[in-house]
Structures are given as C-alpha cells and as structure tokens.
XYZ file of C-alpha atoms in Angstrom:
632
model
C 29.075 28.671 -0.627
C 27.215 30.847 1.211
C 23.816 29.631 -1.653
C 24.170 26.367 -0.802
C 21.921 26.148 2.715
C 19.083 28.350 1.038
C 19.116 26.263 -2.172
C 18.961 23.214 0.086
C 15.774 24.818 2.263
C 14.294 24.915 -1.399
C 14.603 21.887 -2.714
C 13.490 20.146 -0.039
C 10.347 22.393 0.515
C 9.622 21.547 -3.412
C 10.696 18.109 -2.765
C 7.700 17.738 0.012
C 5.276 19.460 -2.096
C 6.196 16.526 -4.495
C 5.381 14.491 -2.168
C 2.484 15.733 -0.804
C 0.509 15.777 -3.942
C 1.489 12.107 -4.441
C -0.263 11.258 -1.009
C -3.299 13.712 -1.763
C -3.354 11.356 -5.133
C -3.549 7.911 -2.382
C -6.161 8.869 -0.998
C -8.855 7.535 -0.469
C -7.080 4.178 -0.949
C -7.596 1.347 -3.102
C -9.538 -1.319 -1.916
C -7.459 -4.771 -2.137
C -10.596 -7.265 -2.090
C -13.395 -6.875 -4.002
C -16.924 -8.100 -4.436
C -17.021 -11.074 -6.945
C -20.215 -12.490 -5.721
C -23.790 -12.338 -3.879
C -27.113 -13.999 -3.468
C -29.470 -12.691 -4.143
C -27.373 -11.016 -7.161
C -26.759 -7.086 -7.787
C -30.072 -6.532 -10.081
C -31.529 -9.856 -9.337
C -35.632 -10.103 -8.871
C -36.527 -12.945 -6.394
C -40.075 -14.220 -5.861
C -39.884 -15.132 -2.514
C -38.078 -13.286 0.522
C -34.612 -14.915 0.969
C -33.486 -16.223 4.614
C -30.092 -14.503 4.281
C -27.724 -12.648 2.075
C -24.701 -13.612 0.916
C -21.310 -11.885 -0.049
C -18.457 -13.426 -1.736
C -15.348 -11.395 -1.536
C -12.076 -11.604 -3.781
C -9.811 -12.298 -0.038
C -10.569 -12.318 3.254
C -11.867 -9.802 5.195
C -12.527 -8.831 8.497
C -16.387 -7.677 9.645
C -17.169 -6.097 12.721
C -21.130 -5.919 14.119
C -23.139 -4.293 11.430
C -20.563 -4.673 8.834
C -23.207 -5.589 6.563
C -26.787 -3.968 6.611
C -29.806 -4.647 4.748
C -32.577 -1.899 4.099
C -36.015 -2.740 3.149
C -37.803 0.196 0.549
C -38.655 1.805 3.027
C -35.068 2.374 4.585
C -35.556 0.326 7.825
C -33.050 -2.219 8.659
C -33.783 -5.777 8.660
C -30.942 -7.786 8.518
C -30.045 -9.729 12.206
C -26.892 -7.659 12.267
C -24.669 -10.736 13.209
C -22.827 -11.824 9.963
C -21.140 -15.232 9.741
C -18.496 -16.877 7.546
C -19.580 -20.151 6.369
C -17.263 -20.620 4.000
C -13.870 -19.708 2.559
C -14.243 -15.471 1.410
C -18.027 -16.112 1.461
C -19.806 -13.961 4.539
C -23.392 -14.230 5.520
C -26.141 -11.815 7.440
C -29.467 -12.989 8.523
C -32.811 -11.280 7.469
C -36.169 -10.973 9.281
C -39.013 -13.036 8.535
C -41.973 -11.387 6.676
C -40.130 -8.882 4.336
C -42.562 -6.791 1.996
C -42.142 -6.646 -1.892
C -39.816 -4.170 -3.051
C -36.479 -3.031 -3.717
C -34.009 -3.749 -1.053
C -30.494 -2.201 -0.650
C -27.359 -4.079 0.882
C -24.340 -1.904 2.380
C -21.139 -3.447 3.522
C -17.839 -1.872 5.121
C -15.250 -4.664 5.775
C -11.259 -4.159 5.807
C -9.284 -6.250 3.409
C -6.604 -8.854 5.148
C -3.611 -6.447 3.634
C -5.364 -3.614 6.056
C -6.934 -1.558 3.872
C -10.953 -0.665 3.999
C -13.430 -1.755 1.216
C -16.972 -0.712 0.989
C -19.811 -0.733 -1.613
C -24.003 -1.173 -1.910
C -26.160 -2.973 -4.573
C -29.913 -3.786 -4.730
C -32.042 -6.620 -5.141
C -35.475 -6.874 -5.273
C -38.737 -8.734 -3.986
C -41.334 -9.603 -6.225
C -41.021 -6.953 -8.278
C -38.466 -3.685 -8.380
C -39.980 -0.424 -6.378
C -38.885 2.794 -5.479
C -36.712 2.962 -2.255
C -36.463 5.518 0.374
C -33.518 4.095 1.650
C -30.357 6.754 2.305
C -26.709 5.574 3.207
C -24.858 7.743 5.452
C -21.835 8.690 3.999
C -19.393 5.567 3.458
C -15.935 7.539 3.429
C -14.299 4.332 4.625
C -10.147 5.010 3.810
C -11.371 8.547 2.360
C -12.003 12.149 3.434
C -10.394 14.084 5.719
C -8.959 11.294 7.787
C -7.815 9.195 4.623
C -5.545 12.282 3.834
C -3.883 12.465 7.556
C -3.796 8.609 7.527
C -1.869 9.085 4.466
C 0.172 11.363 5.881
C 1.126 9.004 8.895
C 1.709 6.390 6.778
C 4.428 8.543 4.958
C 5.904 10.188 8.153
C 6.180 6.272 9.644
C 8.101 5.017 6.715
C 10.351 8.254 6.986
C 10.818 7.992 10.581
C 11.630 3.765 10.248
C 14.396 4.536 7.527
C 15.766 7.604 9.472
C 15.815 6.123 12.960
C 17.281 2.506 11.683
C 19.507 3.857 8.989
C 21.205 6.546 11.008
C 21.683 4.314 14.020
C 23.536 1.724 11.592
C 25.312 4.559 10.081
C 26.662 5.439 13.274
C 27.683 2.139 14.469
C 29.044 0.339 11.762
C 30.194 3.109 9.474
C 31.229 5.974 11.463
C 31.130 5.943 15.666
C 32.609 8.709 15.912
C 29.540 10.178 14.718
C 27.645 9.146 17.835
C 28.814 12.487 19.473
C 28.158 14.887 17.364
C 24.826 16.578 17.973
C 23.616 17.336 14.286
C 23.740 13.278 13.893
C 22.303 12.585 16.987
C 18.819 15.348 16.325
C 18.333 12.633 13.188
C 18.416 9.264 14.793
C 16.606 11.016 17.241
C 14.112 12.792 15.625
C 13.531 9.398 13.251
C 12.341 8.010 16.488
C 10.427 11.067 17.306
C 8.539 10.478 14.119
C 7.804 6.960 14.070
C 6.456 6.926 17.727
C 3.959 10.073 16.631
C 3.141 8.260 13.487
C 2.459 5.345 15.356
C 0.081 6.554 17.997
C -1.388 9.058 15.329
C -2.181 6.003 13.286
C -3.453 3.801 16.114
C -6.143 6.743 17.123
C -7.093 7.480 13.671
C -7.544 3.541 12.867
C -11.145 3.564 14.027
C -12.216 6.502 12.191
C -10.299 5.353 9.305
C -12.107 2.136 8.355
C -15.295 3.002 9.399
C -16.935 6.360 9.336
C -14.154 8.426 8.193
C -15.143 11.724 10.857
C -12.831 13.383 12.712
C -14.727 13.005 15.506
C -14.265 9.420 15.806
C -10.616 9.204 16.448
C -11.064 9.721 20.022
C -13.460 7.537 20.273
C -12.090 4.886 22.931
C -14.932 2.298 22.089
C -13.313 2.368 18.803
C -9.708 2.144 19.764
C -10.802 -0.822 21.837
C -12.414 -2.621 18.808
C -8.918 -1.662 16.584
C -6.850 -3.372 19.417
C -8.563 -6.662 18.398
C -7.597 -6.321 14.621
C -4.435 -7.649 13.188
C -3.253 -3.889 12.431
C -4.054 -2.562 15.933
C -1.756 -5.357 17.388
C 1.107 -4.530 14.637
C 0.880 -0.880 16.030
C 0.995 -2.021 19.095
C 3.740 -4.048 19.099
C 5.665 -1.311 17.267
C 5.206 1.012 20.265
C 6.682 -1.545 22.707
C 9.395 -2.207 19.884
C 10.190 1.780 20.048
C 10.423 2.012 24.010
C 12.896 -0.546 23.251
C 14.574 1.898 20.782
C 14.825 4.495 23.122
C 16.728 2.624 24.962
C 18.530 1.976 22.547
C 19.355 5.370 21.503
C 20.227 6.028 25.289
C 23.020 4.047 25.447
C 24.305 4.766 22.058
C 24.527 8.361 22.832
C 25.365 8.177 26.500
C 27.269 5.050 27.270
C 29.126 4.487 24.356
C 29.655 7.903 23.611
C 31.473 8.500 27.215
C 33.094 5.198 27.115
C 35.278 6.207 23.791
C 35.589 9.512 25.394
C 36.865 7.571 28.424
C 39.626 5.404 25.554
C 38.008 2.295 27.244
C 38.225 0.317 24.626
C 37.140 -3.268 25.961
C 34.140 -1.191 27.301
C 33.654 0.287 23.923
C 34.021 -2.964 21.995
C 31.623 -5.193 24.332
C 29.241 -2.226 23.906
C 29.385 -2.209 20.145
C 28.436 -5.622 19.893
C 25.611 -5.109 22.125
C 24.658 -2.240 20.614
C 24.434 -4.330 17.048
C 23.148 -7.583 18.089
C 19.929 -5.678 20.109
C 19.972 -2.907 17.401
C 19.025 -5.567 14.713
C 16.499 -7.460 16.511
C 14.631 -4.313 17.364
C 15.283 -3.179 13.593
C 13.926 -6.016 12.246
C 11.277 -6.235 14.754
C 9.783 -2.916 13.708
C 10.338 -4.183 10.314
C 8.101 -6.768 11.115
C 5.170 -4.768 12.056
C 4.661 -3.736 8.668
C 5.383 -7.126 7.018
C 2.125 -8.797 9.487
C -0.592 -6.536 8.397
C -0.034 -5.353 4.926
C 0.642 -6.935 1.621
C 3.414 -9.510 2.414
C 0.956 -11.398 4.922
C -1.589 -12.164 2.560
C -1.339 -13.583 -1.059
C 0.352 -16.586 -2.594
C 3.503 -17.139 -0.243
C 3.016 -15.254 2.940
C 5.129 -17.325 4.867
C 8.365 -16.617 2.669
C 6.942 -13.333 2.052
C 6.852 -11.592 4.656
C 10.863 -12.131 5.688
C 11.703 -11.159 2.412
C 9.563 -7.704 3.215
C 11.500 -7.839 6.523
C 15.049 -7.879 3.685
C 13.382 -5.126 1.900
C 12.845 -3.309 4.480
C 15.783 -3.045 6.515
C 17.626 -2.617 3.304
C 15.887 0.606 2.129
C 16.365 1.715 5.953
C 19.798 0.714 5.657
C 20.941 2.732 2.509
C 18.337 5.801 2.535
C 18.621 6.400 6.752
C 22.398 6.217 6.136
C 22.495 8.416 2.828
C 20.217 11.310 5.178
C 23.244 10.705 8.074
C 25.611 11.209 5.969
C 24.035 14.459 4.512
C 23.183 16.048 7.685
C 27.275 14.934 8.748
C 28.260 16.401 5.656
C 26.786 19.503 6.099
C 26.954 19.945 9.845
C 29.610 18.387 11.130
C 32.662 19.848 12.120
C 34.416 16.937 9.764
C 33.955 13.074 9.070
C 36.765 10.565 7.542
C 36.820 9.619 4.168
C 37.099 6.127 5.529
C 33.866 6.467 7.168
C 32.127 7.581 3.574
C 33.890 4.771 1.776
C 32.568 2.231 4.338
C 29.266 3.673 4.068
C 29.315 3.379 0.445
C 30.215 -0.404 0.437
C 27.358 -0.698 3.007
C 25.359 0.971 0.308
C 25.723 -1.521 -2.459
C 25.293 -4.412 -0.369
C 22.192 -2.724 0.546
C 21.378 -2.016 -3.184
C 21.981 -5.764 -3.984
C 20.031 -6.847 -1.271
C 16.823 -3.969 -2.597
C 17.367 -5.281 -5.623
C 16.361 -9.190 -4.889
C 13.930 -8.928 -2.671
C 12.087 -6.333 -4.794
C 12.230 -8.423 -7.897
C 10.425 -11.081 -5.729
C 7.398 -8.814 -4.572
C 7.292 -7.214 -7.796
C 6.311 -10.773 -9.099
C 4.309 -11.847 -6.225
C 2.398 -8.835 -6.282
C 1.967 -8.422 -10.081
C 2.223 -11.833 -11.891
C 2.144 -10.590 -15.499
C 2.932 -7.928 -17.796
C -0.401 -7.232 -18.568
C -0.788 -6.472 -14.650
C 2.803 -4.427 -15.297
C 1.063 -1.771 -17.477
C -2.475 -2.327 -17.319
C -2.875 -1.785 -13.286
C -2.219 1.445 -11.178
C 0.108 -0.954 -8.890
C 2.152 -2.085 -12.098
C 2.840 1.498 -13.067
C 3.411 2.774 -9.911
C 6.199 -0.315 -9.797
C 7.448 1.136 -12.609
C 7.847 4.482 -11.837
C 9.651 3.627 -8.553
C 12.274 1.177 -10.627
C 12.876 4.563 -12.262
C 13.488 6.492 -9.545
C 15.635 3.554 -8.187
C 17.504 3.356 -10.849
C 18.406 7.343 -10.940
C 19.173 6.943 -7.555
C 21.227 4.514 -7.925
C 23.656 6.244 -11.040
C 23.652 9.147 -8.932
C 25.068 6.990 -5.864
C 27.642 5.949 -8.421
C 28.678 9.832 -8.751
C 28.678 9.708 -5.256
C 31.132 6.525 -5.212
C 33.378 8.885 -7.875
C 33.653 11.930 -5.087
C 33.985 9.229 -2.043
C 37.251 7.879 -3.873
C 38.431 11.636 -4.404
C 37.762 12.680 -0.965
C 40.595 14.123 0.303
C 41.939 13.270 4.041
C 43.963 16.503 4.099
C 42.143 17.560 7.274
C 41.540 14.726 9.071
C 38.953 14.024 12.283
C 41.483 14.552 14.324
C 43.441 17.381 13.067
C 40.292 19.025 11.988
C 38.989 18.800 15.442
C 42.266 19.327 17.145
C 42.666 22.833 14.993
C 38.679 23.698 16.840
C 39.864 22.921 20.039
C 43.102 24.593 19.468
C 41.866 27.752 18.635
C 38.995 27.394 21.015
C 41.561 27.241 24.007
C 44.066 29.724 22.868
C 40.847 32.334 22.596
C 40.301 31.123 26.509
C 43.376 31.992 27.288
C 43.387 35.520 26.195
C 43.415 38.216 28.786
C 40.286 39.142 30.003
C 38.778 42.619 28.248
C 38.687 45.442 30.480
C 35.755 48.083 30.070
C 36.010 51.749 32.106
C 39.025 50.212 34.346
C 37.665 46.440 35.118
C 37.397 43.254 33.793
C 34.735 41.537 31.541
C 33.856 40.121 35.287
C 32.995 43.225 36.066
C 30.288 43.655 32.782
C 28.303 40.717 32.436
C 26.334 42.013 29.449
C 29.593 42.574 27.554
C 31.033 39.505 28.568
C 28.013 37.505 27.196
C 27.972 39.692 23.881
C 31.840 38.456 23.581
C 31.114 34.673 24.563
C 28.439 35.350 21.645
C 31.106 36.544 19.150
C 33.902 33.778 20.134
C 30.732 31.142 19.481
C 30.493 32.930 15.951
C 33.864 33.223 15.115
C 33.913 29.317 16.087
C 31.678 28.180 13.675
C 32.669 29.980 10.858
C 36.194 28.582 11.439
C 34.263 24.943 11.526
C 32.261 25.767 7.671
C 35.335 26.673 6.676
C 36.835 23.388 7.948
C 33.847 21.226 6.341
C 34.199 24.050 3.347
C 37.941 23.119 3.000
C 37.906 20.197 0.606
C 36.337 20.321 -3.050
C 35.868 17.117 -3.006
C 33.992 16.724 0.365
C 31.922 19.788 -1.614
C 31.249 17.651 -4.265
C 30.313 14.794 -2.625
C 28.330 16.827 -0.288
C 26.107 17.455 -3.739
C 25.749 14.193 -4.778
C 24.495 12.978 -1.605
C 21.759 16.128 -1.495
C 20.506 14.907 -5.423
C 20.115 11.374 -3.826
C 18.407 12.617 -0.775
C 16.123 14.559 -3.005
C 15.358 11.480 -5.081
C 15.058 9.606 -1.904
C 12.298 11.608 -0.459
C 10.307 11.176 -3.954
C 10.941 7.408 -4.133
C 9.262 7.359 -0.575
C 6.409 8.826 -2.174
C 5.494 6.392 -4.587
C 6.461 3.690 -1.736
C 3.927 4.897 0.388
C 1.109 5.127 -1.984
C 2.663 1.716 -3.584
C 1.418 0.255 -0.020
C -1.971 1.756 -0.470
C -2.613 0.400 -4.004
C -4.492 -2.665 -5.265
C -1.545 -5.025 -5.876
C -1.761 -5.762 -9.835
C -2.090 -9.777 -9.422
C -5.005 -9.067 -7.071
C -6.735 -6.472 -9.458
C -6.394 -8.676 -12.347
C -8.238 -11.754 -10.243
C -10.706 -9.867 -8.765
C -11.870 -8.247 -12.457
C -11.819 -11.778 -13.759
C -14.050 -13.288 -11.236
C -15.952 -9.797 -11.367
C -16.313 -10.680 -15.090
C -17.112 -14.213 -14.392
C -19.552 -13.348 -11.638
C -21.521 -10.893 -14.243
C -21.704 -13.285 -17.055
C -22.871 -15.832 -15.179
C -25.566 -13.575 -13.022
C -29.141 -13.161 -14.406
C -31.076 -14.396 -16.994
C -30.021 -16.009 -20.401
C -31.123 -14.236 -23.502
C -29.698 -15.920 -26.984
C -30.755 -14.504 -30.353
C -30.211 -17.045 -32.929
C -31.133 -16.937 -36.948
C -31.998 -19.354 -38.641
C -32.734 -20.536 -42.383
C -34.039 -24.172 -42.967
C -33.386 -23.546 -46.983
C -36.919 -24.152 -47.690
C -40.112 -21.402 -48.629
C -40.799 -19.754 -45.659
C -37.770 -21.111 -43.686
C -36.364 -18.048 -42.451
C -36.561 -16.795 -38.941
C -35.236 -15.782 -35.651
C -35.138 -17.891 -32.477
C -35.119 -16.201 -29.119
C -34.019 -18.391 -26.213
C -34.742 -16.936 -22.804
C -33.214 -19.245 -19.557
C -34.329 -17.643 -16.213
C -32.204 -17.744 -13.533
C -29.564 -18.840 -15.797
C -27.220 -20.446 -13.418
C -27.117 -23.982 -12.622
C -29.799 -26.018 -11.173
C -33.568 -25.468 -11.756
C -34.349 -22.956 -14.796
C -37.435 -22.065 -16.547
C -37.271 -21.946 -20.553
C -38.957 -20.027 -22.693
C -38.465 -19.893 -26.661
C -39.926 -17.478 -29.443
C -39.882 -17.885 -32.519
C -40.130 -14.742 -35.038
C -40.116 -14.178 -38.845
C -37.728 -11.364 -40.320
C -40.695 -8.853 -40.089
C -40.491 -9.203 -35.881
C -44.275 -11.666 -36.031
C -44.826 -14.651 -34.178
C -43.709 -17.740 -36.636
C -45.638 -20.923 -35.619
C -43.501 -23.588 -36.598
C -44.257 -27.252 -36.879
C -41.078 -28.195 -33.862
C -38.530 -27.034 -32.202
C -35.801 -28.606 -29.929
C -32.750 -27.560 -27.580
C -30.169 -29.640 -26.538
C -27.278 -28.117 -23.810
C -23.416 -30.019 -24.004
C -20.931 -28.616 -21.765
C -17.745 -30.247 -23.871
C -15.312 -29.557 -21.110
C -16.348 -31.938 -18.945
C -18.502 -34.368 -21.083
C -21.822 -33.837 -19.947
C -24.348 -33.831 -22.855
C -26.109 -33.001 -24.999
C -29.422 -33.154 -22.883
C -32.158 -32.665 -25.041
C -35.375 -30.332 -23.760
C -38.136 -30.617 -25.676
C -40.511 -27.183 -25.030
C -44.421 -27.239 -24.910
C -45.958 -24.736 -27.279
C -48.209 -22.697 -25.375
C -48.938 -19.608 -27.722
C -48.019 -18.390 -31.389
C -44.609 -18.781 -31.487
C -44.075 -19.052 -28.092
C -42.372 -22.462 -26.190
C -42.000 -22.900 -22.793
C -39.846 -25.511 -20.616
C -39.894 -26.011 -16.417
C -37.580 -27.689 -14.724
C -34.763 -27.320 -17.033
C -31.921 -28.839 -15.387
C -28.215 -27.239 -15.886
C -25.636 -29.419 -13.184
C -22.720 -27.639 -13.546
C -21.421 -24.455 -14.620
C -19.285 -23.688 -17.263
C -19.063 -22.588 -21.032
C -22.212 -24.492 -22.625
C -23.001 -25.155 -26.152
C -26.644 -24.774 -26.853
C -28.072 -26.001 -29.609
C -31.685 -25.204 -31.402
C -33.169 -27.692 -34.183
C -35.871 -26.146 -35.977
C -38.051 -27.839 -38.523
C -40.010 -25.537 -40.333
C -41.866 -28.051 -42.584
C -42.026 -32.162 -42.995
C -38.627 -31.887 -44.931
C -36.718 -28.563 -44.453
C -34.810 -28.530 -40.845
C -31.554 -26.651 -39.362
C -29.841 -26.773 -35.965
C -28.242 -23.467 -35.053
C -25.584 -23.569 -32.166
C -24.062 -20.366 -29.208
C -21.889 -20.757 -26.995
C -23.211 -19.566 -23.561
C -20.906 -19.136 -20.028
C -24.020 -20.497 -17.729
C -22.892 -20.493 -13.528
C-alpha cells in the first residue's frame, strides 16, 4: 500500500509528458481557411498596374488595418492599407497609382471565423518578372514561442472547465457529503483556479498570438483593446464574468450548504440544493458556451444546431471526466465515501457516456463529411485516435462498474467517521503528560511535538480506514487507469480544436485545385495524323489568360522533327457540353511559318471545355483532334 501514492506521482508525471509532447506537436496550429483565390494570380504577369488586389479565402475571416500588404520590388509598401469585403470570402486592398514594372509581393495575416490565425505571401508581377528586395518580417502568426504557451492555455482551460464543472456536479448530485471534505473541495477549487488563469492568460496572449507572435506583445494594451472587438476576445470575456459567477458559486456550496447540513436543517439544505443546481447549470452551460461561439461549432454547415450540441458535448465530458478526477482524489483522500455515492456516480457516468456518444457522432460528421476526410486528413485521424482512447476508457469504466457493485459498505460514512471522531476524543481526554513535575501546559514545545504525533497517529488510523476494503482498493485502481486515459484523451481534444476540420481541408484543396487549374495560361499539345504523305504533326495551342472572357490565341504547328509545318488550314472550335454552349468556331490568322494567331477569343463561362483542332494538311487529307481543358 504504502507504493501506491509514489506510483501514482509517476504516472501522472509520464502522463503530462504525454501530453505535453502532443501540444508541442499543435503548435503552430492549423490554419482552418485557406487561400483558394486572387487577382492578380500567384505567378501571374499583368501588363498594366492593377487598381487593387484581391483575395478569395476558403471561409470568412476577420482583417484588422494592414492585414494585407503589398510590396513593390523594391520592398516599399503601396497598398492603401484599408482592405474591404465586397463580396462573400472575397477581401480587397487598394494600390497606389503609378506602380513601376516588376515583381510585387502580397502578405496577408487574417484569423479564420473558428479563431484560429492564417497567414501566407505570393507574387505577381508587372510587365515583366524582376528581382525583389522585398523582406517579410517574421509571420509566426499561431506559432513560436507564444503558439506553444497558447497551447498550453488552451489545455489547462479545458482541464480546469471539466474539473471545476464535473466536481461541483459530483458533489451535488452524487455525493454532498463530499462538499466538506477539504481534499474535494482543493479540486473544484483549484478547477476554477485554472480556468480563470487560463482565461486571462489567453486573453493577454490573444494579440500576440494572431499577429506577431513576440512575447513582447502580450502586454501590449493597444492590442488587448483591438482583441476585445473580436468574437474570441468577447467569448473570453464573457467567460470571466461567467467565473465570478462561479465563485460564487463555489462560496455557497462550501459555506452555506456545507453549515446548513452540519446545522440538520434540512428545508434549508433542500431549497439550497435546488438553487445550487438550477444556477450551477446555467453557469455550466454558460461557460460551455464560450467555447461553442468562437471555435468550430459556430462556423460550418449548421452552426445554429451546432453549437448546442457542442454545449451537450461539452458538459457531458465535464460531467463524466470532472466527476471520475472527484471521485479519485475522494478515493484516495478521503477519510471514506458510500458505495451509494460511487454507484450514483456511475449511473451519472453512462448517461454521460450516452450523451458523448451522440453528440460526438454528430460533429464527427459535420466536421469530416467522408471517409476519405476520415483517413486522409490530420483532423480525421486525430478523430480516430480519440474514439480509441474513448473507447478504452470506456471498458475500463466498465471494470470500474464491476468494483462499484463489489464495494463493500462494511465501514460506512458514518461509522467510519464516527470511529475518527471517537478515537480523536478519547485521545483528548487523556490526562495531560507531565514533564520534570508539570503539565504539557507547562512545556509548550512538547505539547506541540505531541499535538504533532496525535495528528499522525490520526491519519494513519484514516488510510487505514480508506485502506480497509479490497474492493474500495480495487476500485480505487480502476478509477486511476481512467484518470490516466482521461488526461491523454484531453490531449488529442485540445489539439483536435486546433486542427483543420477534415470537411474543411478537403474543400479548401479542391477549390485550391480548382483555383490552380484554372489560373494562367493554356498550353495543349495535340498530335495529329491526317493519313496522307506528309500528314503527320504536332499542334501546340497556347490560350493566354486562359480564364473566361477576352483571350489571345496562338497556334503552332510542328512536324515530328520539332520544325515549323506550314499547313494549308487550321481551325478550333471550343463546346462546353455541360451547359450547351458551342462549339464556337475561331478561325486563326497565319502570321509566320507555322505560327496562327487569334485576338479576342471569347470564353463566357467557365467550366470543363472540349477543344477541338481541324487540320487539313492537303486539298483532301484532314483530321480533327479533340482535349478536354478545365478553362475558369
């Protein structure tokens, strides 16, 4: 017996080493939008100076002054500064009249509407493509040092949610008696203790967080003022006022009720109760609520069922892993606790479980979509390692459900308690010890080295109370392997919430794709043979931009040995079958050997188009030669 608190000292220092390599792996975090789109495009040669720039984003996002800056080659700013959203996920920034040829570089720093900060470059040039001076300062948005404490906080506020709300609902539905005894009261408390320093911790480091990443930042108050605006500094802040609220909370859990059922008041203790449970799970879910309003549940397909279903999850989770660390910490340290109070817990438990169990199915297919997103994303495997660990925790809570049914009642609360206070008193009522011919009065250092001893003798007669049972021992073990999972599973949860949700991923890479294919200009090589002598060849179709609208045409025309083939005509006709538009036939003027050229060419929508090239390389021998060509 006297193993088990070392072994438990270990395992939970191995258990946080776990977990902190899983939240050095989170950071920095995953951006949830992405960059589908721009004009002028990543790569793209203009001939003229554009007016603005745009950027098309995967979700919304939120953009502060100077979100998005424009450097000319020589690394001076010229963008207005003042960026505008004309339409839907598409964001705009004014440029300065009489921009210079050159390369030109395009920074942007935005945060994602889940929370989470996204930044990125590209280049575009005018006229022609130079050499650029231009240097980025380091864009550590959701990285670096400040990523990892951020990280950190994020972890420590999830712990302190599940510890504070679980052990409070522990106490008052499963086991009041547990509301005065100290070891259970340093959890709820110290759950609160943790959420309110995560909170502020998190609020300060905001700033810093999605913008320059420095340490130095976090005091900045200019930048705390500018969070306070945002949808995540008004979630933290509401969270605050929601744990002042708490506190009180606690206070009368602790103090009132606690002296009331001292008092055997029990009108007084029953009106309290209900108090106690109808504010306790409107704060609850209220703090519950601060996470489901900035993160992933309040953006997406579904928000508005969404995020009360996070609310579920989340006061679920709190629920059964806040009272599973009660119950440990009463297991170990207190003096005793009725089998009907684990039994009650346990019920609580599964309802809990149940309850985890729905609403997670839901998110997991709101947030993921497919099974190609289930495997193929970092969010769908990091789902499925957390199903795992559910699902060990949950056949080790049905060990625990085994030991709860054992546990004996043999020693009771009360007889267990009344045996403490028993012995307690009878030690009181000793005679006094008398050193050199007085009493202990008369020594005060040997009187407090004997109050020591009694204190000592006191609480090994308590282990040995809590000690008594084998069952209650087993139990006792169960409950720390589910703990230990526990702590693990909030791991993964807490870089789960800093991942690119797999449905997202999957639709920003496809319009990524899309965006790419249909970006830049056209080049088709197509062979050809007419059958005839000299009918074989090569066509080369070139369609500048490439997108729909205006484009300029040109064609070549080469035999097998890579010359210019001067052919008697050629012809291209474009038919975009999906929505019945076609073919329009372009005719090119020859300007040079084997060379064709078309202005003007007119593409009105975009889409996958069929383009088709007739050649005739004498009066009788002629072939058409078709590709199929995504054209935006």
């Amino acid at each position: 017996m006297k193993t088990i608190a070392p072994r438990f000292r270990h395992l939970v220092l191995l258990l946080l080493a776990v977990t902190g390599a899983l939240l050095a792996g989170a950071a920095p975090a995953s951006a949830h939008a992405a960059l589908t789109g721009s004009d002028p495009k990543q790569g793209a040669v203009v001939e003229t100076a554009p007016q603005q720039v745009s950027l098309t984003f995967s979700e919304d996002v939120a953009m502060s002054s100077g979100a998005v800056r424009v450097l000319d080659p020589a690394g001076k700013r010229v963008d207005s500064g003042k960026v505008a959203n004309p339409s839907g996920t598409t964001y705009t920034v004014g440029l300065h009249s009489g921009l210079p040829d050159g390369t030109f570089t395009v920074a942007y720093q935005v945060v994602s509407a889940d929370s989470h900060p996204v930044s990125g470059a590209f280049t575009f040039s005018i006229g022609a493509p130079s050499k650029t001076s231009a240097v980025l300062t380091d864009q550590n948005a959701g990285g670096g040092v400040v990523g990892g404490l951020y990280g950190v906080a994020r972890y420590v506020s999830y712990a302190g949610f599940i510890v504070l709300v679980g052990g409070a609902a522990f106490v008052l539905g499963c086991w009041p008696r547990g509301a005065g005894i100290r070891p259970v009261q340093r959890v709820v408390v110290g759950g609160w203790t943790a959420l309110t320093a995560a909170t502020l911790a998190m609020l300060l480091m905001r700033g810093s967080y999605t913008g320059s990443g420095k340490l130095g930042d976090i005091f900045d108050m200019s930048l705390l003022g500018q969070v306070l605006q945002t949808k995540t500094g008004a979630a933290l802040t509401s969270r605050l006022l929601l744990l002042a609220a708490a506190a009180l909370f606690i206070a009368v859990l602790f103090g009132a009720y606690v002296k009331r059922a001292e008092d055997g008041d029990k009108k007084e203790v029953k009106d309290l109760t209900f108090g106690l449970a109808i504010g306790g799970a409107v704060v609850a879910a209220g703090l519950a609520a601060t996470w489901a309003m900035a993160e992933h549940a309040s953006t997406g397909i579904q928000a508005g069922l969404a995020m009360p279903v996070d609310v579920l999850h989340l006061l679920a989770v709190a629920t059964w892993l806040g009272g599973l660390t009660t119950l440990l910490v009463a297991l170990y340290r207190a003096p005793s606790i009725e089998g009907t109070a684990v039994r009650r817990f346990s019920r609580v438990a599964f309802c809990s479980v149940v309850t985890l169990a729905a609403t997670g199915l839901y998110q997991s297919w709101r947030q993921v979509g497919s099974w190609s997103a289930l495997t193929g994303t970092r969010y769908g495997q990091l789902l499925l390692l957390k199903v795992g660990l559910v699902a060990v925790l949950v056949g080790i809570a049905w060990i625990s459900r085994k030991w709860t049914g054992r546990l004996s009642e043999q020693l009771s609360p009360r007889s267990a308690a009344a045996t403490v206070v028993e012995q307690r008193t009878a030690e009181k009522k000793k005679e006094p010890v008398t050193v050199g011919g007085g009493t202990k009065k008369d020594d005060p250092e040997r009187a407090a080295q004997l109050a020591r001893q009694r204190a000592a003798v006191a609480t090994a007669r308590e282990k040995r109370i809590r000690d008594g049972d084998p069952h209650r021992f087993g139990l006792r073990r169960s409950v720390l392997a589910e703990a230990g999972v526990a702590i693990v599973l909030l791991a993964v949860t807490t870089v789960l919430t800093a991942t690119e949700p797999g449905r997202t991923e999957e639709e920003a890479k496809s319009a990524t794709s899309a965006a790419q294919a249909q970006s830049g200009p056209l080049s088709l090589k197509m062979p050809f043979d007419t059958g005839g002598t000299d009918g074989k060849g090569t066509v080369l179709l070139d369609l500048d931009p490439g997108r729909t609208g205006n484009n300029e045409m040109h064609v070549y025309v080469e035999r097998p040995n890579g010359k210019a083939f001067d052919i008697p005509e050629v012809k291209i006709a474009f038919t975009l079958e999906a929505k019945k538009i076609g073919p329009l036939s372009v005719v090119p003027d020859h300007i040079a050997t084997g060379h064709w050229t078309a202005s003007g060419v007119q593409i009105p929508g975009a889409g996958d188009w069929k383009i088709a090239v007739t050649v005739r390389t004498s009066d009788i021998d002629q072939v058409t030669v078709t590709k199929n060509a995504k054209i935006g």
